[in-house]
Amino acid sequence: GVDVAEAMVYYRDNGSLVEPGVNEPLQDPGQIDNKDARLSFLWKPTDNFQALLKLEYNSANQGGTAEEPNQRTFTAPPGAKCPDGSAGPVCHSTYYAYSSHIPYVLNYTPSAANGQLPALFDPFYDYRTGLELRYTLPHGIVVRSLTGFQQTQYNTGEDGCDCSADAGAFYQWIPRDDYYSEEINLISPSTGPLTWIAGASWFYRDTGVTVHAIDSFMPFSPDAPQEVKENYDVLNRIVGLFGQVSWQFT
């Protein structure tokens, strides 16, 4: 018999993540920070059986989606003050002072720098596990099992003030986006003109989401913004059967 054990390791750290400091309120950096790692392990104790295990980790952070407050003005209703408290009637966005006032130059200022804009972030983490079991029967038919699990986690913090009024902020946290899958195949030998494959598959997804949003779009005034907090779970289930038959004429 054959007894084989192999392992492979892969790691990559790519990009640069620029974090502006408190004394550097205006930034226009290209921000990205990716890390990827994979581990594969092959075990083949006999000619008829082998097991291949793959582990994978991926992370990414592009620094969030920075936005620019609109430079245009709007007119407050008669007798009303501007969102920033000034008398009006000509008003700017509440966050007008935090704009770079330069086209295509975005403000990446974290909340610690001015106390109003939310910190910008968008980290993403992904964990994957895959296991392939392959066994060859005496007549050459292959029984194959593919088992998979994936978990994704990510935060999103966005500054939603790219308008002429106070538009608020949005935060979303997905602590677990879990994928489970299983597939079983029967594969014919490939020595003759007739080949076939038959199988069954199963998929299950469980996603938990936390959302916290603050906005002041109409009909909500800047003095009484709408605040929404949500926690919910999304489930998906898929089951399938499949098959294929092929005949080679020449």
Tab-separated table of C-alpha atoms in Angstrom:
chain	number	residue	atom	x	y	z
A	1	GLY	CA	0.000	0.000	0.000
A	2	VAL	CA	0.858	3.676	-0.114
A	3	ASP	CA	1.178	5.833	2.975
A	4	VAL	CA	1.511	9.509	2.060
A	5	ALA	CA	1.227	12.596	4.275
A	6	GLU	CA	1.797	16.078	2.891
A	7	ALA	CA	1.301	19.581	4.277
A	8	MET	CA	1.377	22.990	2.564
A	9	VAL	CA	1.361	26.425	4.204
A	10	TYR	CA	0.652	29.745	2.448
A	11	TYR	CA	0.611	33.254	3.947
A	12	ARG	CA	0.266	36.721	2.410
A	13	ASP	CA	0.211	40.194	3.967
A	14	ASN	CA	-0.663	42.808	1.375
A	15	GLY	CA	-1.380	46.529	1.284
A	16	SER	CA	-0.999	49.449	3.639
A	17	LEU	CA	-3.504	50.786	6.134
A	18	VAL	CA	-3.211	54.500	6.858
A	19	GLU	CA	-4.741	55.631	10.145
A	20	PRO	CA	-4.985	59.442	10.343
A	21	GLY	CA	-4.159	60.957	13.719
A	22	VAL	CA	-6.021	63.635	15.668
A	23	ASN	CA	-3.746	66.341	14.272
A	24	GLU	CA	-4.242	65.116	10.709
A	25	PRO	CA	-7.975	65.630	10.144
A	26	LEU	CA	-7.939	65.628	6.344
A	27	GLN	CA	-6.657	62.558	4.578
A	28	ASP	CA	-6.982	61.149	1.097
A	29	PRO	CA	-5.119	57.842	1.429
A	30	GLY	CA	-5.670	54.655	-0.471
A	31	GLN	CA	-6.308	52.309	2.410
A	32	ILE	CA	-6.199	48.542	2.289
A	33	ASP	CA	-4.866	45.854	4.567
A	34	ASN	CA	-5.271	42.218	3.484
A	35	LYS	CA	-4.025	39.084	5.204
A	36	ASP	CA	-4.483	35.545	3.845
A	37	ALA	CA	-3.297	32.199	5.201
A	38	ARG	CA	-3.963	28.638	4.028
A	39	LEU	CA	-2.986	25.231	5.358
A	40	SER	CA	-3.495	21.982	3.393
A	41	PHE	CA	-2.917	18.484	4.718
A	42	LEU	CA	-3.122	15.346	2.543
A	43	TRP	CA	-3.237	11.842	4.027
A	44	LYS	CA	-3.234	8.798	1.725
A	45	PRO	CA	-2.766	5.582	3.709
A	46	THR	CA	-3.693	3.251	0.789
A	47	ASP	CA	-4.166	3.337	-2.979
A	48	ASN	CA	-7.961	3.384	-2.502
A	49	PHE	CA	-8.416	6.118	0.101
A	50	GLN	CA	-7.252	9.657	0.671
A	51	ALA	CA	-8.271	12.584	2.888
A	52	LEU	CA	-7.524	16.233	2.060
A	53	LEU	CA	-8.063	18.876	4.756
A	54	LYS	CA	-7.868	22.607	3.936
A	55	LEU	CA	-7.942	25.458	6.445
A	56	GLU	CA	-8.091	29.093	5.339
A	57	TYR	CA	-8.106	32.511	7.004
A	58	ASN	CA	-8.707	35.828	5.217
A	59	SER	CA	-9.007	39.352	6.569
A	60	ALA	CA	-9.412	42.727	4.909
A	61	ASN	CA	-9.817	46.303	6.081
A	62	GLN	CA	-10.129	49.117	3.567
A	63	GLY	CA	-10.651	51.795	6.207
A	64	GLY	CA	-14.365	52.329	5.741
A	65	THR	CA	-16.287	54.397	3.254
A	66	ALA	CA	-15.316	58.019	3.781
A	67	GLU	CA	-17.784	60.567	2.485
A	68	GLU	CA	-17.769	64.304	1.903
A	69	PRO	CA	-20.430	66.680	3.312
A	70	ASN	CA	-22.253	68.450	0.529
A	71	GLN	CA	-20.953	71.984	-0.058
A	72	ARG	CA	-24.319	73.314	-1.164
A	73	THR	CA	-26.609	75.372	1.057
A	74	PHE	CA	-30.303	75.061	1.868
A	75	THR	CA	-32.869	77.418	3.375
A	76	ALA	CA	-34.347	76.806	6.809
A	77	PRO	CA	-38.128	77.195	7.252
A	78	PRO	CA	-39.310	80.617	8.481
A	79	GLY	CA	-38.438	81.074	12.139
A	80	ALA	CA	-36.332	77.902	12.292
A	81	LYS	CA	-32.648	77.693	13.017
A	82	CYS	CA	-30.085	75.815	10.980
A	83	PRO	CA	-29.141	72.288	12.140
A	84	ASP	CA	-25.843	73.641	13.517
A	85	GLY	CA	-27.685	76.170	15.678
A	86	SER	CA	-26.960	79.261	13.599
A	87	ALA	CA	-29.722	81.735	12.862
A	88	GLY	CA	-29.980	81.056	9.125
A	89	PRO	CA	-31.901	81.293	6.924
A	90	VAL	CA	-29.064	80.033	4.688
A	91	CYS	CA	-27.660	76.813	6.152
A	92	HIS	CA	-24.908	74.325	5.484
A	93	SER	CA	-24.775	70.682	6.424
A	94	THR	CA	-24.219	70.100	10.140
A	95	TYR	CA	-20.854	68.559	9.252
A	96	TYR	CA	-19.820	71.253	6.779
A	97	ALA	CA	-16.854	72.317	8.946
A	98	TYR	CA	-15.427	68.803	8.736
A	99	SER	CA	-15.269	68.774	4.951
A	100	SER	CA	-11.960	69.081	3.158
A	101	HIS	CA	-13.643	71.632	0.832
A	102	ILE	CA	-11.489	70.151	-1.935
A	103	PRO	CA	-13.087	68.052	-4.689
A	104	TYR	CA	-12.222	64.336	-4.486
A	105	VAL	CA	-10.338	64.734	-1.169
A	106	LEU	CA	-12.229	62.828	1.516
A	107	ASN	CA	-12.209	63.254	5.274
A	108	TYR	CA	-11.011	60.142	7.111
A	109	THR	CA	-11.089	61.822	10.517
A	110	PRO	CA	-11.886	59.391	13.349
A	111	SER	CA	-14.491	60.382	15.935
A	112	ALA	CA	-11.798	61.112	18.535
A	113	ALA	CA	-10.620	64.065	16.460
A	114	ASN	CA	-13.853	66.060	16.405
A	115	GLY	CA	-16.378	64.232	18.542
A	116	GLN	CA	-19.065	64.060	15.850
A	117	LEU	CA	-18.132	62.055	12.813
A	118	PRO	CA	-18.217	58.313	13.427
A	119	ALA	CA	-14.982	56.384	13.141
A	120	LEU	CA	-14.669	54.858	9.684
A	121	PHE	CA	-13.960	51.159	9.535
A	122	ASP	CA	-14.869	48.130	7.514
A	123	PRO	CA	-12.981	45.047	8.803
A	124	PHE	CA	-13.804	41.662	7.301
A	125	TYR	CA	-12.769	38.244	8.632
A	126	ASP	CA	-13.329	34.919	6.936
A	127	TYR	CA	-12.584	31.395	8.228
A	128	ARG	CA	-12.956	28.333	5.981
A	129	THR	CA	-12.589	24.610	6.513
A	130	GLY	CA	-12.925	21.971	3.812
A	131	LEU	CA	-12.544	18.210	4.007
A	132	GLU	CA	-12.535	15.880	0.988
A	133	LEU	CA	-12.753	12.121	1.543
A	134	ARG	CA	-12.265	9.921	-1.523
A	135	TYR	CA	-12.591	6.127	-1.583
A	136	THR	CA	-12.310	3.902	-4.683
A	137	LEU	CA	-14.426	0.736	-4.729
A	138	PRO	CA	-13.072	-2.523	-6.255
A	139	HIS	CA	-14.830	-1.899	-9.605
A	140	GLY	CA	-13.376	1.609	-9.949
A	141	ILE	CA	-16.408	3.583	-8.716
A	142	VAL	CA	-15.316	6.522	-6.561
A	143	VAL	CA	-17.234	7.604	-3.468
A	144	ARG	CA	-16.433	11.222	-2.640
A	145	SER	CA	-17.532	13.347	0.312
A	146	LEU	CA	-17.049	17.136	0.366
A	147	THR	CA	-17.661	18.798	3.743
A	148	GLY	CA	-17.358	22.540	4.207
A	149	PHE	CA	-17.721	25.182	6.885
A	150	GLN	CA	-17.223	28.933	6.560
A	151	GLN	CA	-17.682	31.735	9.064
A	152	THR	CA	-17.586	35.405	8.076
A	153	GLN	CA	-17.478	38.340	10.491
A	154	TYR	CA	-17.503	42.006	9.604
A	155	ASN	CA	-18.259	45.484	10.927
A	156	THR	CA	-19.352	48.484	8.928
A	157	GLY	CA	-19.198	52.054	10.235
A	158	GLU	CA	-20.285	54.726	7.767
A	159	ASP	CA	-20.594	58.499	7.837
A	160	GLY	CA	-23.859	59.252	6.092
A	161	CYS	CA	-23.584	63.042	5.962
A	162	ASP	CA	-22.973	63.426	2.231
A	163	CYS	CA	-26.060	65.588	1.787
A	164	SER	CA	-27.173	69.136	2.484
A	165	ALA	CA	-28.780	68.189	5.785
A	166	ASP	CA	-27.718	66.232	8.856
A	167	ALA	CA	-28.002	62.629	7.673
A	168	GLY	CA	-26.542	60.791	10.671
A	169	ALA	CA	-24.539	57.590	10.879
A	170	PHE	CA	-24.887	53.883	10.211
A	171	TYR	CA	-23.312	50.920	12.009
A	172	GLN	CA	-23.715	47.232	11.175
A	173	TRP	CA	-22.121	44.297	12.973
A	174	ILE	CA	-22.396	40.718	11.712
A	175	PRO	CA	-20.713	38.555	14.374
A	176	ARG	CA	-21.402	35.306	12.559
A	177	ASP	CA	-22.341	34.491	9.006
A	178	ASP	CA	-22.029	30.701	9.068
A	179	TYR	CA	-22.152	28.405	6.047
A	180	TYR	CA	-22.395	24.612	6.339
A	181	SER	CA	-22.315	22.308	3.319
A	182	GLU	CA	-22.102	18.612	2.488
A	183	GLU	CA	-21.963	16.878	-0.877
A	184	ILE	CA	-21.814	13.158	-1.644
A	185	ASN	CA	-20.799	11.889	-5.113
A	186	LEU	CA	-20.696	8.531	-6.851
A	187	ILE	CA	-18.332	8.788	-9.836
A	188	SER	CA	-17.987	6.129	-12.498
A	189	PRO	CA	-14.652	4.870	-13.854
A	190	SER	CA	-13.398	6.790	-16.881
A	191	THR	CA	-12.008	3.769	-18.763
A	192	GLY	CA	-14.964	3.238	-21.150
A	193	PRO	CA	-17.157	5.358	-23.423
A	194	LEU	CA	-19.872	5.605	-20.735
A	195	THR	CA	-19.243	7.844	-17.728
A	196	TRP	CA	-21.653	9.089	-15.103
A	197	ILE	CA	-21.881	10.939	-11.824
A	198	ALA	CA	-24.681	11.022	-9.242
A	199	GLY	CA	-24.864	12.924	-6.013
A	200	ALA	CA	-26.713	14.816	-3.319
A	201	SER	CA	-25.935	18.160	-1.696
A	202	TRP	CA	-27.011	20.013	1.431
A	203	PHE	CA	-26.447	23.664	2.367
A	204	TYR	CA	-27.336	25.638	5.494
A	205	ARG	CA	-26.658	29.307	6.287
A	206	ASP	CA	-27.204	31.066	9.625
A	207	THR	CA	-26.553	34.832	9.713
A	208	GLY	CA	-26.923	37.042	12.788
A	209	VAL	CA	-27.061	40.802	12.222
A	210	THR	CA	-26.962	43.845	14.516
A	211	VAL	CA	-27.868	47.230	13.031
A	212	HIS	CA	-27.719	50.655	14.705
A	213	ALA	CA	-28.694	53.585	12.495
A	214	ILE	CA	-29.255	57.273	13.277
A	215	ASP	CA	-30.644	59.628	10.660
A	216	SER	CA	-32.638	62.810	10.331
A	217	PHE	CA	-34.151	62.536	6.893
A	218	MET	CA	-37.637	63.947	6.503
A	219	PRO	CA	-40.061	63.800	8.187
A	220	PHE	CA	-37.601	63.665	11.108
A	221	SER	CA	-36.016	66.958	12.108
A	222	PRO	CA	-32.334	67.383	13.021
A	223	ASP	CA	-33.416	68.060	16.613
A	224	ALA	CA	-35.283	64.771	16.843
A	225	PRO	CA	-33.479	62.234	14.682
A	226	GLN	CA	-34.718	58.731	14.126
A	227	GLU	CA	-32.753	56.006	15.873
A	228	VAL	CA	-33.160	52.386	14.823
A	229	LYS	CA	-31.701	49.346	16.560
A	230	GLU	CA	-32.241	45.879	15.134
A	231	ASN	CA	-31.117	42.366	15.898
A	232	TYR	CA	-32.237	39.598	13.586
A	233	ASP	CA	-31.256	36.210	12.244
A	234	VAL	CA	-31.443	34.959	8.637
A	235	LEU	CA	-31.635	31.227	7.837
A	236	ASN	CA	-31.248	29.544	4.441
A	237	ARG	CA	-31.545	25.833	3.647
A	238	ILE	CA	-30.957	24.125	0.301
A	239	VAL	CA	-31.112	20.397	-0.544
A	240	GLY	CA	-30.493	18.981	-4.001
A	241	LEU	CA	-30.041	15.824	-6.047
A	242	PHE	CA	-28.150	15.748	-9.336
A	243	GLY	CA	-26.754	13.399	-11.954
A	244	GLN	CA	-25.084	13.340	-15.328
A	245	VAL	CA	-24.519	10.648	-17.964
A	246	SER	CA	-22.051	11.003	-20.857
A	247	TRP	CA	-21.268	8.807	-23.858
A	248	GLN	CA	-18.234	9.244	-26.059
A	249	PHE	CA	-19.005	8.140	-29.637
A	250	THR	CA	-15.497	8.376	-31.072
